[in-house]
Amino acid sequence: MICMIYGCGALLAFFTYDLMESGRLPNIKWWMIFIFAFVTSMVLGYPASWAFEKLFKERLCDCTNVPLNINGRISVPTSVVFGAVSILMVKALVPLVNKGLNTLSEALLDILAYVLVSIVLIDTTLIISLMTDFRRYVVLVDGGFQNHIAVFAEHFYANPDSYYNRVMQRVGDFKLSVSKNLIEKQLCEEEFAELIKDYLEYDVIKQMDEHIHHGTTTTLQHCENVAWICYLLNKKLNLNANEKELVEVAMLHDLFLYDWHDGDPARRIHGFVHADIACNNAIKHFGIPEKQQEAIRSHMWPLNITKIPKSREAVILCIVDKYCALIETVRLNKHFGLRH
Ligand SMILES: [Fe+2]
Ligand SMILES: [Fe+2]
C-alpha cells in the first residue's frame, strides 16, 4: 500500500521547487528547508496522527519506542529524518525527476499521470474500505437486501393477481416521470441558452474557441461547461445564488487568449496568474462590477491561497471549475453532464 502522507510531502517539494524555478519564491537555503520540514512535521504530525487514529482506529506512525517522543505520535528523531529527507527531495531528487520528465512527450506524460492517479485512487479506496469495516457493512446490507427480496418473492407467488395492477401503475408512473424530466431538461436548456447568448456575440469570447484548455476542450467550451453546471446546481439544489451573476462569472472566469500548453516559459506560472488576467480582460470588455471581479480572481483557490472565494457565486464557481477541469482532462465530458 502507498502511504499518502509521503506523497503529499513529495508534492509539496515539487510545488516549492516550481515556485523557486518561476522566481515567485527566492532560492531557499538547505537549512531553511530543514527547519520548515522539522517544524511542520512536529506541529502537524500530532493532530494528523490523532485524527487518523480516531477515523481509522489505527496509528499512522507509532513512535512509542523512539526517544524524545510525545505520546508516541511525534518525536524529535523522526522529525530530524523528515527534515533531512526534505533537503534531499528539494535540492536533489525533485530537480532530477523534473529533468527526466521534461524529456518525455506530452502524450506519454498524460498516460503516466492517468496511470499514477488510477493507482492512488484504487489504493485509497482499498485502504478506506479495509480500515472502516466497509466490507462488513456491504455484507450486512447485502444480507438484508437478499432477505427482503426472498420475503417479497414468497408473498408475490402466494398472491400473483394482487400485484398485477400495482405493477402496471408503477410502469405508467415511471413513463410519465421520464417525459416530465425530458420537458424539464428542455426548459432548462432554453433558459440557459438565453442567459449566455449575449456573451457569445462578442469577438473576444468567440476567440476563446481557438485555444485548447483541457484535453480536447477549448477555453470557450470549458467556460460554457462551467456556466451550465453552475446554473444547474444553483437551480436543482436551490443554492440561491444570483443566476445572472453566476453565469457571468462562469462565462468570463478564463477569459484569456492563449493555449497554456504552448511551451512558452511564461506559461509555467499560468495557474497562478490567469485568474487575474481573465479578470482584467473581463473588466476591459464587459466592465464587470466588484463582486464578479472578486469571484473570478478567487476561482483558482486554493492554488492562489490568499484569494479566498467570498460570495456564494464565487464558491460555486470555484468548485464547479475544478469538477469540469477534471472531467475535461480525462475526456469524459458527455458522460458527466457537460455541454461540450
Ligand atoms: Fe481557470
Ligand atoms: Fe476554468
Short mmCIF file of C-alpha atoms and ligand atoms in Angstrom, two decimals:
data_model
loop_
_atom_site.label_atom_id
_atom_site.label_comp_id
_atom_site.label_asym_id
_atom_site.label_seq_id
_atom_site.Cartn_x
_atom_site.Cartn_y
_atom_site.Cartn_z
CA MET A 1 0.00 0.00 0.00
CA ILE A 2 1.01 3.61 -0.65
CA CYS A 3 1.49 5.91 2.35
CA MET A 4 -0.25 9.08 1.15
CA ILE A 5 1.45 11.31 3.71
CA TYR A 6 4.82 10.85 1.95
CA GLY A 7 3.17 11.57 -1.41
CA CYS A 8 1.80 14.83 0.00
CA GLY A 9 5.32 15.73 1.18
CA ALA A 10 6.71 14.99 -2.30
CA LEU A 11 4.00 17.15 -3.90
CA LEU A 12 4.89 19.98 -1.52
CA ALA A 13 8.55 19.58 -2.55
CA PHE A 14 7.60 19.78 -6.29
CA PHE A 15 5.40 22.79 -5.57
CA THR A 16 8.22 24.58 -3.71
CA TYR A 17 10.68 23.75 -6.50
CA ASP A 18 8.29 25.14 -9.15
CA LEU A 19 7.84 28.34 -7.14
CA MET A 20 11.62 28.78 -6.90
CA GLU A 21 12.09 28.00 -10.62
CA SER A 22 9.47 30.55 -11.62
CA GLY A 23 11.09 33.16 -9.39
CA ARG A 24 8.00 33.58 -7.19
CA LEU A 25 9.99 32.29 -4.26
CA PRO A 26 13.64 33.16 -3.54
CA ASN A 27 16.11 30.28 -3.69
CA ILE A 28 15.74 28.60 -0.30
CA LYS A 29 18.86 27.57 1.64
CA TRP A 30 19.16 23.94 2.80
CA TRP A 31 18.91 24.86 6.48
CA MET A 32 15.66 26.77 5.84
CA ILE A 33 14.16 23.65 4.24
CA PHE A 34 15.28 21.62 7.24
CA ILE A 35 13.73 24.00 9.79
CA PHE A 36 10.49 24.27 7.81
CA ALA A 37 10.15 20.47 7.42
CA PHE A 38 11.14 19.81 11.04
CA VAL A 39 8.67 22.34 12.49
CA THR A 40 5.88 21.28 10.09
CA SER A 41 6.24 17.60 10.95
CA MET A 42 6.25 18.40 14.69
CA VAL A 43 3.28 20.81 14.53
CA LEU A 44 1.08 18.95 12.04
CA GLY A 45 2.18 15.41 12.92
CA TYR A 46 0.37 15.30 16.26
CA PRO A 47 -3.14 16.38 15.14
CA ALA A 48 -2.78 14.30 11.93
CA SER A 49 -1.88 11.19 13.93
CA TRP A 50 -4.76 11.83 16.38
CA ALA A 51 -7.33 12.38 13.57
CA PHE A 52 -6.13 9.29 11.69
CA GLU A 53 -6.46 7.15 14.82
CA LYS A 54 -9.97 8.47 15.53
CA LEU A 55 -11.09 7.84 11.95
CA PHE A 56 -9.43 4.52 11.19
CA LYS A 57 -8.70 3.10 14.69
CA GLU A 58 -5.05 2.70 13.74
CA ARG A 59 -1.80 4.62 14.32
CA LEU A 60 -0.39 6.43 11.29
CA CYS A 61 3.12 6.18 12.73
CA ASP A 62 3.95 4.70 16.13
CA CYS A 63 6.93 6.44 17.78
CA THR A 64 6.40 4.95 21.25
CA ASN A 65 9.85 3.35 21.29
CA VAL A 66 11.65 6.38 19.82
CA PRO A 67 13.33 8.73 22.36
CA LEU A 68 12.03 12.30 22.85
CA ASN A 69 8.51 11.36 21.68
CA ILE A 70 5.17 12.97 22.61
CA ASN A 71 2.53 10.31 23.35
CA GLY A 72 4.12 8.10 20.68
CA ARG A 73 2.64 10.33 17.96
CA ILE A 74 5.63 12.53 17.09
CA SER A 75 9.30 12.53 18.06
CA VAL A 76 12.39 14.67 17.59
CA PRO A 77 14.48 11.98 15.77
CA THR A 78 11.70 11.23 13.20
CA SER A 79 11.27 14.95 12.52
CA VAL A 80 15.06 15.30 12.07
CA VAL A 81 14.92 12.48 9.48
CA PHE A 82 11.93 14.20 7.86
CA GLY A 83 13.93 17.45 7.65
CA ALA A 84 16.95 15.68 6.12
CA VAL A 85 14.80 13.84 3.55
CA SER A 86 13.12 17.15 2.63
CA ILE A 87 16.53 18.72 1.83
CA LEU A 88 17.35 15.71 -0.34
CA MET A 89 13.96 16.00 -2.08
CA VAL A 90 14.04 19.73 -2.88
CA LYS A 91 17.75 20.02 -3.66
CA ALA A 92 18.45 16.74 -5.46
CA LEU A 93 15.55 14.40 -6.24
CA VAL A 94 12.94 16.88 -7.50
CA PRO A 95 15.34 18.64 -9.96
CA LEU A 96 16.47 15.20 -11.18
CA VAL A 97 12.91 13.88 -11.67
CA ASN A 98 11.86 17.18 -13.25
CA LYS A 99 14.74 16.92 -15.73
CA GLY A 100 13.65 13.36 -16.61
CA LEU A 101 10.01 14.37 -17.04
CA ASN A 102 10.99 17.19 -19.42
CA THR A 103 12.43 14.62 -21.82
CA LEU A 104 9.08 12.76 -22.11
CA SER A 105 6.46 13.64 -24.73
CA GLU A 106 3.19 15.28 -23.66
CA ALA A 107 1.16 12.18 -24.63
CA LEU A 108 3.41 9.94 -22.53
CA LEU A 109 3.14 12.35 -19.59
CA ASP A 110 -0.66 12.27 -19.90
CA ILE A 111 -0.67 8.44 -19.86
CA LEU A 112 1.74 8.36 -16.92
CA ALA A 113 -0.45 10.82 -14.98
CA TYR A 114 -3.62 8.75 -15.63
CA VAL A 115 -1.88 5.51 -14.58
CA LEU A 116 -0.46 7.03 -11.37
CA VAL A 117 -3.76 8.72 -10.43
CA SER A 118 -5.60 5.41 -11.04
CA ILE A 119 -3.14 3.52 -8.79
CA VAL A 120 -3.53 6.09 -5.99
CA LEU A 121 -7.35 6.07 -6.31
CA ILE A 122 -7.52 2.25 -6.19
CA ASP A 123 -5.09 2.18 -3.26
CA THR A 124 -7.03 4.86 -1.34
CA THR A 125 -10.31 3.02 -1.92
CA LEU A 126 -8.76 -0.21 -0.64
CA ILE A 127 -7.28 1.47 2.45
CA ILE A 128 -10.55 3.19 3.36
CA SER A 129 -12.61 0.06 2.75
CA LEU A 130 -10.24 -2.05 4.87
CA MET A 131 -9.93 0.43 7.72
CA THR A 132 -13.56 1.44 8.05
CA ASP A 133 -15.01 -2.08 8.05
CA PHE A 134 -16.63 -1.15 4.77
CA ARG A 135 -16.81 -4.75 3.67
CA ARG A 136 -18.71 -5.72 6.83
CA TYR A 137 -21.33 -3.06 6.09
CA VAL A 138 -21.64 -4.23 2.49
CA VAL A 139 -22.16 -7.82 3.67
CA LEU A 140 -24.80 -6.64 6.19
CA VAL A 141 -26.64 -4.53 3.61
CA ASP A 142 -26.40 -7.31 1.05
CA GLY A 143 -27.74 -9.88 3.57
CA GLY A 144 -30.65 -7.59 4.50
CA PHE A 145 -31.46 -6.97 0.84
CA GLN A 146 -31.46 -10.65 -0.01
CA ASN A 147 -33.78 -11.44 2.91
CA HIS A 148 -36.13 -8.68 1.84
CA ILE A 149 -36.24 -9.99 -1.75
CA ALA A 150 -36.84 -13.58 -0.54
CA VAL A 151 -39.83 -12.46 1.60
CA PHE A 152 -41.20 -10.39 -1.29
CA ALA A 153 -40.87 -13.31 -3.76
CA GLU A 154 -42.72 -15.66 -1.40
CA HIS A 155 -45.50 -13.11 -1.00
CA PHE A 156 -45.67 -12.50 -4.76
CA TYR A 157 -46.07 -16.15 -5.65
CA ALA A 158 -48.72 -16.59 -2.94
CA ASN A 159 -50.85 -13.65 -4.33
CA PRO A 160 -49.90 -13.13 -8.01
CA ASP A 161 -53.12 -11.27 -9.07
CA SER A 162 -52.96 -8.54 -6.44
CA TYR A 163 -49.56 -7.43 -7.78
CA TYR A 164 -50.53 -7.10 -11.46
CA ASN A 165 -52.44 -3.80 -11.14
CA ARG A 166 -49.79 -2.26 -8.91
CA VAL A 167 -47.02 -3.19 -11.36
CA MET A 168 -48.92 -1.62 -14.27
CA GLN A 169 -49.48 1.54 -12.20
CA ARG A 170 -45.73 1.75 -11.46
CA VAL A 171 -44.84 1.36 -15.16
CA GLY A 172 -47.25 4.19 -16.02
CA ASP A 173 -45.75 6.45 -13.31
CA PHE A 174 -42.22 5.70 -14.50
CA LYS A 175 -43.00 6.55 -18.12
CA LEU A 176 -44.71 9.78 -17.09
CA SER A 177 -41.78 10.86 -14.94
CA VAL A 178 -39.36 10.21 -17.82
CA SER A 179 -41.30 12.54 -20.13
CA LYS A 180 -41.63 15.08 -17.30
CA ASN A 181 -37.84 15.04 -16.89
CA LEU A 182 -37.31 15.50 -20.63
CA ILE A 183 -39.59 18.55 -20.70
CA GLU A 184 -37.82 20.00 -17.66
CA LYS A 185 -34.40 19.42 -19.29
CA GLN A 186 -35.59 21.15 -22.48
CA LEU A 187 -36.83 24.16 -20.46
CA CYS A 188 -33.50 24.40 -18.58
CA GLU A 189 -31.52 24.31 -21.82
CA GLU A 190 -33.65 27.03 -23.39
CA GLU A 191 -33.34 29.27 -20.33
CA PHE A 192 -29.57 28.69 -20.16
CA ALA A 193 -29.11 29.42 -23.88
CA GLU A 194 -30.95 32.71 -23.33
CA LEU A 195 -28.64 33.59 -20.41
CA ILE A 196 -25.40 33.08 -22.36
CA LYS A 197 -26.46 34.22 -25.83
CA ASP A 198 -25.28 37.84 -25.43
CA TYR A 199 -21.76 36.76 -24.40
CA LEU A 200 -21.43 34.55 -27.49
CA GLU A 201 -21.89 37.61 -29.72
CA TYR A 202 -18.58 39.17 -28.59
CA ASP A 203 -15.46 38.63 -30.74
CA VAL A 204 -13.22 38.21 -27.70
CA ILE A 205 -15.47 35.36 -26.48
CA LYS A 206 -15.52 33.75 -29.94
CA GLN A 207 -11.70 33.82 -29.98
CA MET A 208 -11.61 31.70 -26.82
CA ASP A 209 -12.78 28.83 -29.04
CA GLU A 210 -9.43 28.89 -30.88
CA HIS A 211 -7.41 27.72 -27.85
CA ILE A 212 -7.34 24.32 -26.17
CA HIS A 213 -7.84 24.43 -22.41
CA HIS A 214 -8.18 20.86 -21.07
CA GLY A 215 -7.94 17.63 -23.11
CA THR A 216 -9.73 18.45 -26.38
CA THR A 217 -11.98 21.11 -24.83
CA THR A 218 -11.44 24.71 -25.91
CA THR A 219 -11.43 27.60 -23.44
CA LEU A 220 -14.87 28.76 -24.65
CA GLN A 221 -16.31 25.23 -24.36
CA HIS A 222 -14.83 24.96 -20.85
CA CYS A 223 -16.41 28.26 -19.77
CA GLU A 224 -19.76 27.17 -21.21
CA ASN A 225 -19.47 23.82 -19.41
CA VAL A 226 -18.70 25.59 -16.12
CA ALA A 227 -21.60 28.03 -16.65
CA TRP A 228 -24.00 25.15 -17.43
CA ILE A 229 -23.09 23.08 -14.35
CA CYS A 230 -23.15 26.21 -12.11
CA TYR A 231 -26.60 27.08 -13.49
CA LEU A 232 -27.95 23.53 -13.00
CA LEU A 233 -26.53 23.15 -9.46
CA ASN A 234 -27.91 26.51 -8.41
CA LYS A 235 -31.34 25.60 -9.78
CA LYS A 236 -31.61 21.97 -8.65
CA LEU A 237 -30.09 22.42 -5.19
CA ASN A 238 -31.76 25.80 -4.52
CA LEU A 239 -28.40 27.39 -3.70
CA ASN A 240 -29.92 30.89 -4.01
CA ALA A 241 -27.01 32.39 -5.92
CA ASN A 242 -27.82 35.23 -8.31
CA GLU A 243 -28.31 33.33 -11.58
CA LYS A 244 -27.19 36.13 -13.92
CA GLU A 245 -24.07 36.94 -11.87
CA LEU A 246 -23.21 33.25 -11.57
CA VAL A 247 -23.46 32.64 -15.31
CA GLU A 248 -21.50 35.85 -15.97
CA VAL A 249 -18.53 34.89 -13.77
CA ALA A 250 -18.55 31.34 -15.16
CA MET A 251 -18.52 32.57 -18.79
CA LEU A 252 -15.69 35.07 -18.12
CA HIS A 253 -13.58 33.26 -15.48
CA ASP A 254 -10.96 32.04 -18.01
CA LEU A 255 -11.07 34.99 -20.40
CA PHE A 256 -7.52 34.75 -21.77
CA LEU A 257 -6.50 34.21 -25.37
CA TYR A 258 -3.63 31.73 -25.39
CA ASP A 259 -3.07 27.99 -25.18
CA TRP A 260 -1.27 27.48 -21.87
CA HIS A 261 0.29 24.23 -23.18
CA ASP A 262 2.18 26.04 -25.97
CA GLY A 263 5.58 25.60 -24.28
CA ASP A 264 6.16 29.32 -23.72
CA PRO A 265 8.23 29.58 -20.45
CA ALA A 266 5.85 32.32 -19.25
CA ARG A 267 3.09 29.67 -19.05
CA ARG A 268 4.80 27.88 -16.16
CA ILE A 269 3.03 30.21 -13.77
CA HIS A 270 -0.25 30.19 -15.74
CA GLY A 271 -2.09 28.52 -12.82
CA PHE A 272 -1.17 31.39 -10.51
CA VAL A 273 -1.72 34.34 -12.81
CA HIS A 274 -4.53 33.56 -15.25
CA ALA A 275 -7.35 34.40 -12.81
CA ASP A 276 -6.07 38.00 -12.65
CA ILE A 277 -5.51 38.11 -16.43
CA ALA A 278 -9.08 36.88 -17.04
CA CYS A 279 -10.48 39.36 -14.53
CA ASN A 280 -8.65 42.30 -16.13
CA ASN A 281 -9.91 41.23 -19.57
CA ALA A 282 -13.47 40.90 -18.19
CA ILE A 283 -13.26 44.45 -16.77
CA LYS A 284 -11.88 45.75 -20.08
CA HIS A 285 -14.50 44.14 -22.34
CA PHE A 286 -17.56 43.84 -20.06
CA GLY A 287 -16.99 46.34 -17.23
CA ILE A 288 -17.99 43.78 -14.60
CA PRO A 289 -18.69 45.04 -11.04
CA GLU A 290 -16.59 44.42 -7.91
CA LYS A 291 -18.48 41.27 -6.78
CA GLN A 292 -17.93 39.47 -10.11
CA GLN A 293 -14.27 40.61 -10.17
CA GLU A 294 -13.71 39.02 -6.76
CA ALA A 295 -15.36 35.76 -7.89
CA ILE A 296 -13.15 35.50 -11.00
CA ARG A 297 -9.94 36.40 -9.11
CA SER A 298 -10.66 33.71 -6.49
CA HIS A 299 -11.65 30.85 -8.82
CA MET A 300 -8.19 29.23 -8.55
CA TRP A 301 -8.34 28.92 -4.76
CA PRO A 302 -6.64 27.08 -3.02
CA LEU A 303 -3.78 27.34 -5.58
CA ASN A 304 -3.94 31.11 -5.09
CA ILE A 305 -4.16 30.61 -1.35
CA THR A 306 -4.75 34.24 -0.35
CA LYS A 307 -7.68 34.78 -2.75
CA ILE A 308 -10.49 33.06 -0.90
CA PRO A 309 -13.93 32.89 -2.56
CA LYS A 310 -16.22 35.12 -0.51
CA SER A 311 -19.59 35.29 -2.25
CA ARG A 312 -21.99 32.40 -2.89
CA GLU A 313 -21.37 32.75 -6.64
CA ALA A 314 -17.57 32.64 -6.09
CA VAL A 315 -17.76 29.41 -4.05
CA ILE A 316 -19.95 27.65 -6.63
CA LEU A 317 -17.65 28.78 -9.47
CA CYS A 318 -14.52 27.63 -7.61
CA ILE A 319 -15.92 24.11 -7.02
CA VAL A 320 -17.57 23.63 -10.43
CA ASP A 321 -14.44 24.83 -12.27
CA LYS A 322 -12.42 22.02 -10.68
CA TYR A 323 -15.09 19.43 -11.47
CA CYS A 324 -15.25 20.47 -15.15
CA ALA A 325 -11.45 20.69 -15.47
CA LEU A 326 -11.09 17.13 -14.18
CA ILE A 327 -13.82 15.70 -16.44
CA GLU A 328 -12.45 17.54 -19.47
CA THR A 329 -8.87 16.40 -18.78
CA VAL A 330 -9.92 12.74 -18.70
CA ARG A 331 -12.15 13.45 -21.74
CA LEU A 332 -15.41 12.10 -20.33
CA ASN A 333 -17.41 15.31 -20.94
CA LYS A 334 -20.57 13.71 -22.33
CA HIS A 335 -20.68 11.06 -19.60
CA PHE A 336 -20.66 13.60 -16.77
CA GLY A 337 -23.28 16.08 -17.92
CA LEU A 338 -21.07 18.69 -19.63
CA ARG A 339 -22.40 20.51 -22.71
CA HIS A 340 -19.36 20.02 -24.97
FE FE B 1 -9.14 28.95 -14.55
FE FE B 2 -11.65 27.25 -15.54
#
